[in-house]
């Protein structure tokens, strides 16, 4: 236990940064480019182009990761629950411990930051890749018609699987906080539910409509209010929930 060793706070932060970097490498793969084949290199180049387009058009939904082959798990028949289960399996490469370590160390480094913010925001960032399966279906009406399932069936099936994935977040986070000799209030764990609902709300939003940005005058200059409303659909629920928990605590 780090707290039992009575280490200096600065040393703990450096250790946390090293663990975060190691977790990043573990989460996103450490395969050397010299050993990568042509297919891997092309996929990396296409992903880079997609990220550039997403930043240019301010559409973070384009950054949702594609699923990798999930081994022996079959999609026959392609039911909503089967699709919902295979989606996180195909994106298990994003289950690295970097976010867990970052949130735990952040609570030590910034003790004045409410636990609701750390747990809720960290849970949202950790879970958003696993909601990408529903996002892909939601942005492709042809696939939904081919499945023959209603939108509510897809949301309920993916939501149930996402809840199962989210159960690991408070467990691992609690262990990390305990190892660092700190903790968060019990109210903060409610934000895990908010994170799940926010992820579902995020991935089920419509494609960005650029026809009417809806500029309004603000002290900082013109702001595209309608564009901001579309982009913050999902995180708005999380922010509102965190504010309510913080102010009523």
PDB file of C-alpha atoms in Angstrom, residues 36-235:
ATOM      1  CA  UNK A  36       3.428  -3.992 -38.533  1.00  0.00           C
ATOM      2  CA  UNK A  37       2.119  -5.230 -41.858  1.00  0.00           C
ATOM      3  CA  UNK A  38       0.668  -3.224 -44.712  1.00  0.00           C
ATOM      4  CA  UNK A  39      -2.886  -3.703 -43.463  1.00  0.00           C
ATOM      5  CA  UNK A  40      -2.036  -2.388 -39.986  1.00  0.00           C
ATOM      6  CA  UNK A  41      -0.249   0.637 -41.423  1.00  0.00           C
ATOM      7  CA  UNK A  42      -3.183   1.465 -43.709  1.00  0.00           C
ATOM      8  CA  UNK A  43      -5.616   1.169 -40.825  1.00  0.00           C
ATOM      9  CA  UNK A  44      -3.470   3.541 -38.787  1.00  0.00           C
ATOM     10  CA  UNK A  45      -3.299   6.028 -41.643  1.00  0.00           C
ATOM     11  CA  UNK A  46      -7.063   5.886 -42.195  1.00  0.00           C
ATOM     12  CA  UNK A  47      -7.634   6.412 -38.461  1.00  0.00           C
ATOM     13  CA  UNK A  48      -5.343   9.457 -38.563  1.00  0.00           C
ATOM     14  CA  UNK A  49      -7.282  10.945 -41.481  1.00  0.00           C
ATOM     15  CA  UNK A  50     -10.549  10.280 -39.702  1.00  0.00           C
ATOM     16  CA  UNK A  51      -9.314  12.068 -36.569  1.00  0.00           C
ATOM     17  CA  UNK A  52      -8.275  15.053 -38.678  1.00  0.00           C
ATOM     18  CA  UNK A  53     -11.690  15.234 -40.334  1.00  0.00           C
ATOM     19  CA  UNK A  54     -13.436  14.865 -36.977  1.00  0.00           C
ATOM     20  CA  UNK A  55     -11.471  17.783 -35.529  1.00  0.00           C
ATOM     21  CA  UNK A  56     -12.086  19.905 -38.628  1.00  0.00           C
ATOM     22  CA  UNK A  57     -15.840  19.333 -38.589  1.00  0.00           C
ATOM     23  CA  UNK A  58     -16.148  19.347 -34.786  1.00  0.00           C
ATOM     24  CA  UNK A  59     -17.802  15.919 -34.776  1.00  0.00           C
ATOM     25  CA  UNK A  60     -16.321  13.768 -31.977  1.00  0.00           C
ATOM     26  CA  UNK A  61     -18.716  10.943 -32.878  1.00  0.00           C
ATOM     27  CA  UNK A  62     -16.455  10.191 -35.828  1.00  0.00           C
ATOM     28  CA  UNK A  63     -13.773   9.224 -33.300  1.00  0.00           C
ATOM     29  CA  UNK A  64     -15.753   6.286 -31.937  1.00  0.00           C
ATOM     30  CA  UNK A  65     -13.483   3.247 -32.367  1.00  0.00           C
ATOM     31  CA  UNK A  66     -14.284   0.366 -34.653  1.00  0.00           C
ATOM     32  CA  UNK A  67     -14.509  -3.112 -33.194  1.00  0.00           C
ATOM     33  CA  UNK A  68     -11.731  -5.616 -33.728  1.00  0.00           C
ATOM     34  CA  UNK A  69     -12.468  -9.313 -34.408  1.00  0.00           C
ATOM     35  CA  UNK A  70     -13.849 -10.825 -31.222  1.00  0.00           C
ATOM     36  CA  UNK A  71     -12.509 -14.326 -31.635  1.00  0.00           C
ATOM     37  CA  UNK A  72     -14.989 -17.189 -31.541  1.00  0.00           C
ATOM     38  CA  UNK A  73     -18.010 -15.068 -30.634  1.00  0.00           C
ATOM     39  CA  UNK A  74     -20.554 -15.351 -33.422  1.00  0.00           C
ATOM     40  CA  UNK A  75     -23.216 -12.858 -34.523  1.00  0.00           C
ATOM     41  CA  UNK A  76     -25.587 -15.535 -35.783  1.00  0.00           C
ATOM     42  CA  UNK A  77     -28.331 -14.701 -35.367  1.00  0.00           C
ATOM     43  CA  UNK A  78     -27.595 -10.936 -35.126  1.00  0.00           C
ATOM     44  CA  UNK A  79     -29.871 -10.151 -32.190  1.00  0.00           C
ATOM     45  CA  UNK A  80     -29.637  -6.804 -30.321  1.00  0.00           C
ATOM     46  CA  UNK A  81     -28.259  -8.451 -27.181  1.00  0.00           C
ATOM     47  CA  UNK A  82     -25.652 -10.418 -29.137  1.00  0.00           C
ATOM     48  CA  UNK A  83     -24.523  -7.277 -30.944  1.00  0.00           C
ATOM     49  CA  UNK A  84     -24.415  -5.376 -27.666  1.00  0.00           C
ATOM     50  CA  UNK A  85     -22.216  -8.062 -26.085  1.00  0.00           C
ATOM     51  CA  UNK A  86     -19.799  -8.464 -28.999  1.00  0.00           C
ATOM     52  CA  UNK A  87     -19.309  -4.685 -29.249  1.00  0.00           C
ATOM     53  CA  UNK A  88     -17.377  -4.264 -25.956  1.00  0.00           C
ATOM     54  CA  UNK A  89     -15.475  -7.500 -26.609  1.00  0.00           C
ATOM     55  CA  UNK A  90     -14.237  -6.093 -29.897  1.00  0.00           C
ATOM     56  CA  UNK A  91     -13.142  -2.903 -28.137  1.00  0.00           C
ATOM     57  CA  UNK A  92     -11.506  -4.504 -25.113  1.00  0.00           C
ATOM     58  CA  UNK A  93      -8.196  -2.909 -26.133  1.00  0.00           C
ATOM     59  CA  UNK A  94      -9.490   0.310 -24.545  1.00  0.00           C
ATOM     60  CA  UNK A  95      -9.793  -1.266 -21.113  1.00  0.00           C
ATOM     61  CA  UNK A  96      -6.339  -0.139 -19.993  1.00  0.00           C
ATOM     62  CA  UNK A  97      -5.809   1.078 -16.465  1.00  0.00           C
ATOM     63  CA  UNK A  98      -4.670   4.561 -17.500  1.00  0.00           C
ATOM     64  CA  UNK A  99      -7.961   6.302 -16.701  1.00  0.00           C
ATOM     65  CA  UNK A 100      -8.285   4.500 -13.412  1.00  0.00           C
ATOM     66  CA  UNK A 101      -4.805   5.582 -12.323  1.00  0.00           C
ATOM     67  CA  UNK A 102      -5.324   9.138 -13.573  1.00  0.00           C
ATOM     68  CA  UNK A 103      -8.541   9.609 -11.597  1.00  0.00           C
ATOM     69  CA  UNK A 104      -7.101   8.065  -8.428  1.00  0.00           C
ATOM     70  CA  UNK A 105      -3.917  10.147  -8.574  1.00  0.00           C
ATOM     71  CA  UNK A 106      -5.955  13.222  -9.473  1.00  0.00           C
ATOM     72  CA  UNK A 107      -7.926  12.886  -6.273  1.00  0.00           C
ATOM     73  CA  UNK A 108      -4.678  12.957  -4.308  1.00  0.00           C
ATOM     74  CA  UNK A 109      -3.126  15.793  -6.325  1.00  0.00           C
ATOM     75  CA  UNK A 110      -6.287  17.940  -6.294  1.00  0.00           C
ATOM     76  CA  UNK A 111      -8.025  17.143  -3.006  1.00  0.00           C
ATOM     77  CA  UNK A 112     -10.378  20.113  -3.364  1.00  0.00           C
ATOM     78  CA  UNK A 113     -11.945  18.697  -6.526  1.00  0.00           C
ATOM     79  CA  UNK A 114     -15.260  16.988  -5.637  1.00  0.00           C
ATOM     80  CA  UNK A 115     -15.307  13.215  -5.912  1.00  0.00           C
ATOM     81  CA  UNK A 116     -18.468  13.441  -8.039  1.00  0.00           C
ATOM     82  CA  UNK A 117     -16.459  15.182 -10.765  1.00  0.00           C
ATOM     83  CA  UNK A 118     -13.630  12.642 -10.684  1.00  0.00           C
ATOM     84  CA  UNK A 119     -15.786   9.530 -10.612  1.00  0.00           C
ATOM     85  CA  UNK A 120     -18.389  10.790 -13.077  1.00  0.00           C
ATOM     86  CA  UNK A 121     -16.042  12.287 -15.636  1.00  0.00           C
ATOM     87  CA  UNK A 122     -13.602   9.391 -15.379  1.00  0.00           C
ATOM     88  CA  UNK A 123     -16.431   6.881 -15.794  1.00  0.00           C
ATOM     89  CA  UNK A 124     -17.755   8.695 -18.858  1.00  0.00           C
ATOM     90  CA  UNK A 125     -14.350   8.750 -20.552  1.00  0.00           C
ATOM     91  CA  UNK A 126     -13.710   5.113 -19.644  1.00  0.00           C
ATOM     92  CA  UNK A 127     -17.085   3.893 -20.931  1.00  0.00           C
ATOM     93  CA  UNK A 128     -17.499   5.935 -24.107  1.00  0.00           C
ATOM     94  CA  UNK A 129     -15.437   3.518 -26.294  1.00  0.00           C
ATOM     95  CA  UNK A 130     -17.695   0.635 -25.232  1.00  0.00           C
ATOM     96  CA  UNK A 131     -20.795   2.523 -26.365  1.00  0.00           C
ATOM     97  CA  UNK A 132     -19.410   2.829 -29.880  1.00  0.00           C
ATOM     98  CA  UNK A 133     -21.294  -0.268 -31.060  1.00  0.00           C
ATOM     99  CA  UNK A 134     -24.642   1.411 -30.488  1.00  0.00           C
ATOM    100  CA  UNK A 135     -23.288   4.613 -32.025  1.00  0.00           C
ATOM    101  CA  UNK A 136     -22.341   2.792 -35.236  1.00  0.00           C
ATOM    102  CA  UNK A 137     -25.817   1.273 -35.504  1.00  0.00           C
ATOM    103  CA  UNK A 138     -27.507   4.570 -34.676  1.00  0.00           C
ATOM    104  CA  UNK A 139     -25.709   6.421 -37.465  1.00  0.00           C
ATOM    105  CA  UNK A 140     -26.597   3.759 -40.022  1.00  0.00           C
ATOM    106  CA  UNK A 141     -30.386   3.405 -40.502  1.00  0.00           C
ATOM    107  CA  UNK A 142     -29.803   0.726 -43.133  1.00  0.00           C
ATOM    108  CA  UNK A 143     -28.224  -1.596 -40.586  1.00  0.00           C
ATOM    109  CA  UNK A 144     -31.069  -1.051 -38.145  1.00  0.00           C
ATOM    110  CA  UNK A 145     -33.616  -1.920 -40.861  1.00  0.00           C
ATOM    111  CA  UNK A 146     -31.589  -5.026 -41.724  1.00  0.00           C
ATOM    112  CA  UNK A 147     -31.637  -6.125 -38.096  1.00  0.00           C
ATOM    113  CA  UNK A 148     -35.383  -5.610 -37.858  1.00  0.00           C
ATOM    114  CA  UNK A 149     -35.074  -4.367 -34.277  1.00  0.00           C
ATOM    115  CA  UNK A 150     -36.611  -1.215 -32.904  1.00  0.00           C
ATOM    116  CA  UNK A 151     -34.478   1.619 -31.624  1.00  0.00           C
ATOM    117  CA  UNK A 152     -35.620   1.006 -28.053  1.00  0.00           C
ATOM    118  CA  UNK A 153     -34.612  -2.664 -28.249  1.00  0.00           C
ATOM    119  CA  UNK A 154     -31.112  -1.660 -29.330  1.00  0.00           C
ATOM    120  CA  UNK A 155     -30.805   0.983 -26.600  1.00  0.00           C
ATOM    121  CA  UNK A 156     -32.029  -1.363 -23.855  1.00  0.00           C
ATOM    122  CA  UNK A 157     -29.742  -4.216 -24.954  1.00  0.00           C
ATOM    123  CA  UNK A 158     -26.647  -2.007 -25.234  1.00  0.00           C
ATOM    124  CA  UNK A 159     -27.555  -0.226 -22.003  1.00  0.00           C
ATOM    125  CA  UNK A 160     -27.751  -3.511 -20.102  1.00  0.00           C
ATOM    126  CA  UNK A 161     -24.333  -4.599 -21.377  1.00  0.00           C
ATOM    127  CA  UNK A 162     -22.885  -1.158 -20.675  1.00  0.00           C
ATOM    128  CA  UNK A 163     -24.137  -1.353 -17.091  1.00  0.00           C
ATOM    129  CA  UNK A 164     -22.391  -4.712 -16.723  1.00  0.00           C
ATOM    130  CA  UNK A 165     -19.154  -3.182 -18.026  1.00  0.00           C
ATOM    131  CA  UNK A 166     -19.597  -0.147 -15.772  1.00  0.00           C
ATOM    132  CA  UNK A 167     -19.727  -2.314 -12.654  1.00  0.00           C
ATOM    133  CA  UNK A 168     -15.982  -2.851 -12.970  1.00  0.00           C
ATOM    134  CA  UNK A 169     -15.282   0.894 -12.825  1.00  0.00           C
ATOM    135  CA  UNK A 170     -16.246   1.570  -9.173  1.00  0.00           C
ATOM    136  CA  UNK A 171     -14.609  -1.674  -8.045  1.00  0.00           C
ATOM    137  CA  UNK A 172     -11.235  -0.933  -9.654  1.00  0.00           C
ATOM    138  CA  UNK A 173     -11.420   2.742  -8.757  1.00  0.00           C
ATOM    139  CA  UNK A 174     -12.206   1.918  -5.132  1.00  0.00           C
ATOM    140  CA  UNK A 175      -9.199  -0.391  -4.933  1.00  0.00           C
ATOM    141  CA  UNK A 176      -6.920   2.280  -6.424  1.00  0.00           C
ATOM    142  CA  UNK A 177      -8.206   4.970  -4.056  1.00  0.00           C
ATOM    143  CA  UNK A 178      -7.754   2.616  -1.117  1.00  0.00           C
ATOM    144  CA  UNK A 179      -4.178   1.919  -2.188  1.00  0.00           C
ATOM    145  CA  UNK A 180      -3.512   5.655  -2.309  1.00  0.00           C
ATOM    146  CA  UNK A 181      -4.919   6.111   1.174  1.00  0.00           C
ATOM    147  CA  UNK A 182      -7.901   8.229   0.144  1.00  0.00           C
ATOM    148  CA  UNK A 183     -11.566   7.848  -0.710  1.00  0.00           C
ATOM    149  CA  UNK A 184     -14.588   9.617  -2.145  1.00  0.00           C
ATOM    150  CA  UNK A 185     -18.041  10.113  -0.702  1.00  0.00           C
ATOM    151  CA  UNK A 186     -20.745   7.545  -1.290  1.00  0.00           C
ATOM    152  CA  UNK A 187     -22.690  10.138  -3.257  1.00  0.00           C
ATOM    153  CA  UNK A 188     -19.882  10.221  -5.804  1.00  0.00           C
ATOM    154  CA  UNK A 189     -20.601   6.629  -6.866  1.00  0.00           C
ATOM    155  CA  UNK A 190     -24.047   7.703  -8.074  1.00  0.00           C
ATOM    156  CA  UNK A 191     -22.295   9.431 -10.953  1.00  0.00           C
ATOM    157  CA  UNK A 192     -21.419   6.012 -12.407  1.00  0.00           C
ATOM    158  CA  UNK A 193     -25.098   5.634 -13.320  1.00  0.00           C
ATOM    159  CA  UNK A 194     -25.058   9.139 -14.749  1.00  0.00           C
ATOM    160  CA  UNK A 195     -22.002   8.215 -16.809  1.00  0.00           C
ATOM    161  CA  UNK A 196     -23.809   5.222 -18.327  1.00  0.00           C
ATOM    162  CA  UNK A 197     -26.873   7.296 -19.191  1.00  0.00           C
ATOM    163  CA  UNK A 198     -24.677  10.049 -20.616  1.00  0.00           C
ATOM    164  CA  UNK A 199     -22.819   7.593 -22.840  1.00  0.00           C
ATOM    165  CA  UNK A 200     -26.108   6.229 -24.187  1.00  0.00           C
ATOM    166  CA  UNK A 201     -27.361   9.770 -24.772  1.00  0.00           C
ATOM    167  CA  UNK A 202     -24.119  10.660 -26.547  1.00  0.00           C
ATOM    168  CA  UNK A 203     -23.971   7.757 -28.978  1.00  0.00           C
ATOM    169  CA  UNK A 204     -27.679   8.011 -29.891  1.00  0.00           C
ATOM    170  CA  UNK A 205     -27.578  11.624 -31.007  1.00  0.00           C
ATOM    171  CA  UNK A 206     -28.208  12.541 -34.618  1.00  0.00           C
ATOM    172  CA  UNK A 207     -25.384  13.508 -36.995  1.00  0.00           C
ATOM    173  CA  UNK A 208     -24.275  17.101 -36.639  1.00  0.00           C
ATOM    174  CA  UNK A 209     -26.409  19.528 -38.668  1.00  0.00           C
ATOM    175  CA  UNK A 210     -24.280  22.401 -39.968  1.00  0.00           C
ATOM    176  CA  UNK A 211     -27.085  24.136 -41.860  1.00  0.00           C
ATOM    177  CA  UNK A 212     -28.029  26.332 -38.908  1.00  0.00           C
ATOM    178  CA  UNK A 213     -25.217  27.104 -36.480  1.00  0.00           C
ATOM    179  CA  UNK A 214     -27.415  29.579 -34.585  1.00  0.00           C
ATOM    180  CA  UNK A 215     -24.782  32.200 -33.745  1.00  0.00           C
ATOM    181  CA  UNK A 216     -25.500  34.310 -30.670  1.00  0.00           C
ATOM    182  CA  UNK A 217     -23.534  37.232 -29.261  1.00  0.00           C
ATOM    183  CA  UNK A 218     -21.635  36.565 -26.045  1.00  0.00           C
ATOM    184  CA  UNK A 219     -19.022  38.598 -24.106  1.00  0.00           C
ATOM    185  CA  UNK A 220     -16.391  36.352 -25.692  1.00  0.00           C
ATOM    186  CA  UNK A 221     -17.749  36.911 -29.207  1.00  0.00           C
ATOM    187  CA  UNK A 222     -20.188  35.074 -31.499  1.00  0.00           C
ATOM    188  CA  UNK A 223     -20.903  31.489 -30.418  1.00  0.00           C
ATOM    189  CA  UNK A 224     -22.654  28.815 -32.527  1.00  0.00           C
ATOM    190  CA  UNK A 225     -25.320  27.968 -29.947  1.00  0.00           C
ATOM    191  CA  UNK A 226     -27.130  25.354 -32.046  1.00  0.00           C
ATOM    192  CA  UNK A 227     -23.871  23.603 -32.938  1.00  0.00           C
ATOM    193  CA  UNK A 228     -22.810  23.598 -29.275  1.00  0.00           C
ATOM    194  CA  UNK A 229     -26.202  22.162 -28.293  1.00  0.00           C
ATOM    195  CA  UNK A 230     -25.692  19.251 -30.670  1.00  0.00           C
ATOM    196  CA  UNK A 231     -22.113  18.596 -29.614  1.00  0.00           C
ATOM    197  CA  UNK A 232     -22.872  18.612 -25.880  1.00  0.00           C
ATOM    198  CA  UNK A 233     -25.835  16.241 -26.101  1.00  0.00           C
ATOM    199  CA  UNK A 234     -24.790  13.536 -23.653  1.00  0.00           C
ATOM    200  CA  UNK A 235     -22.202  15.311 -21.508  1.00  0.00           C
TER     201      UNK A 235
END
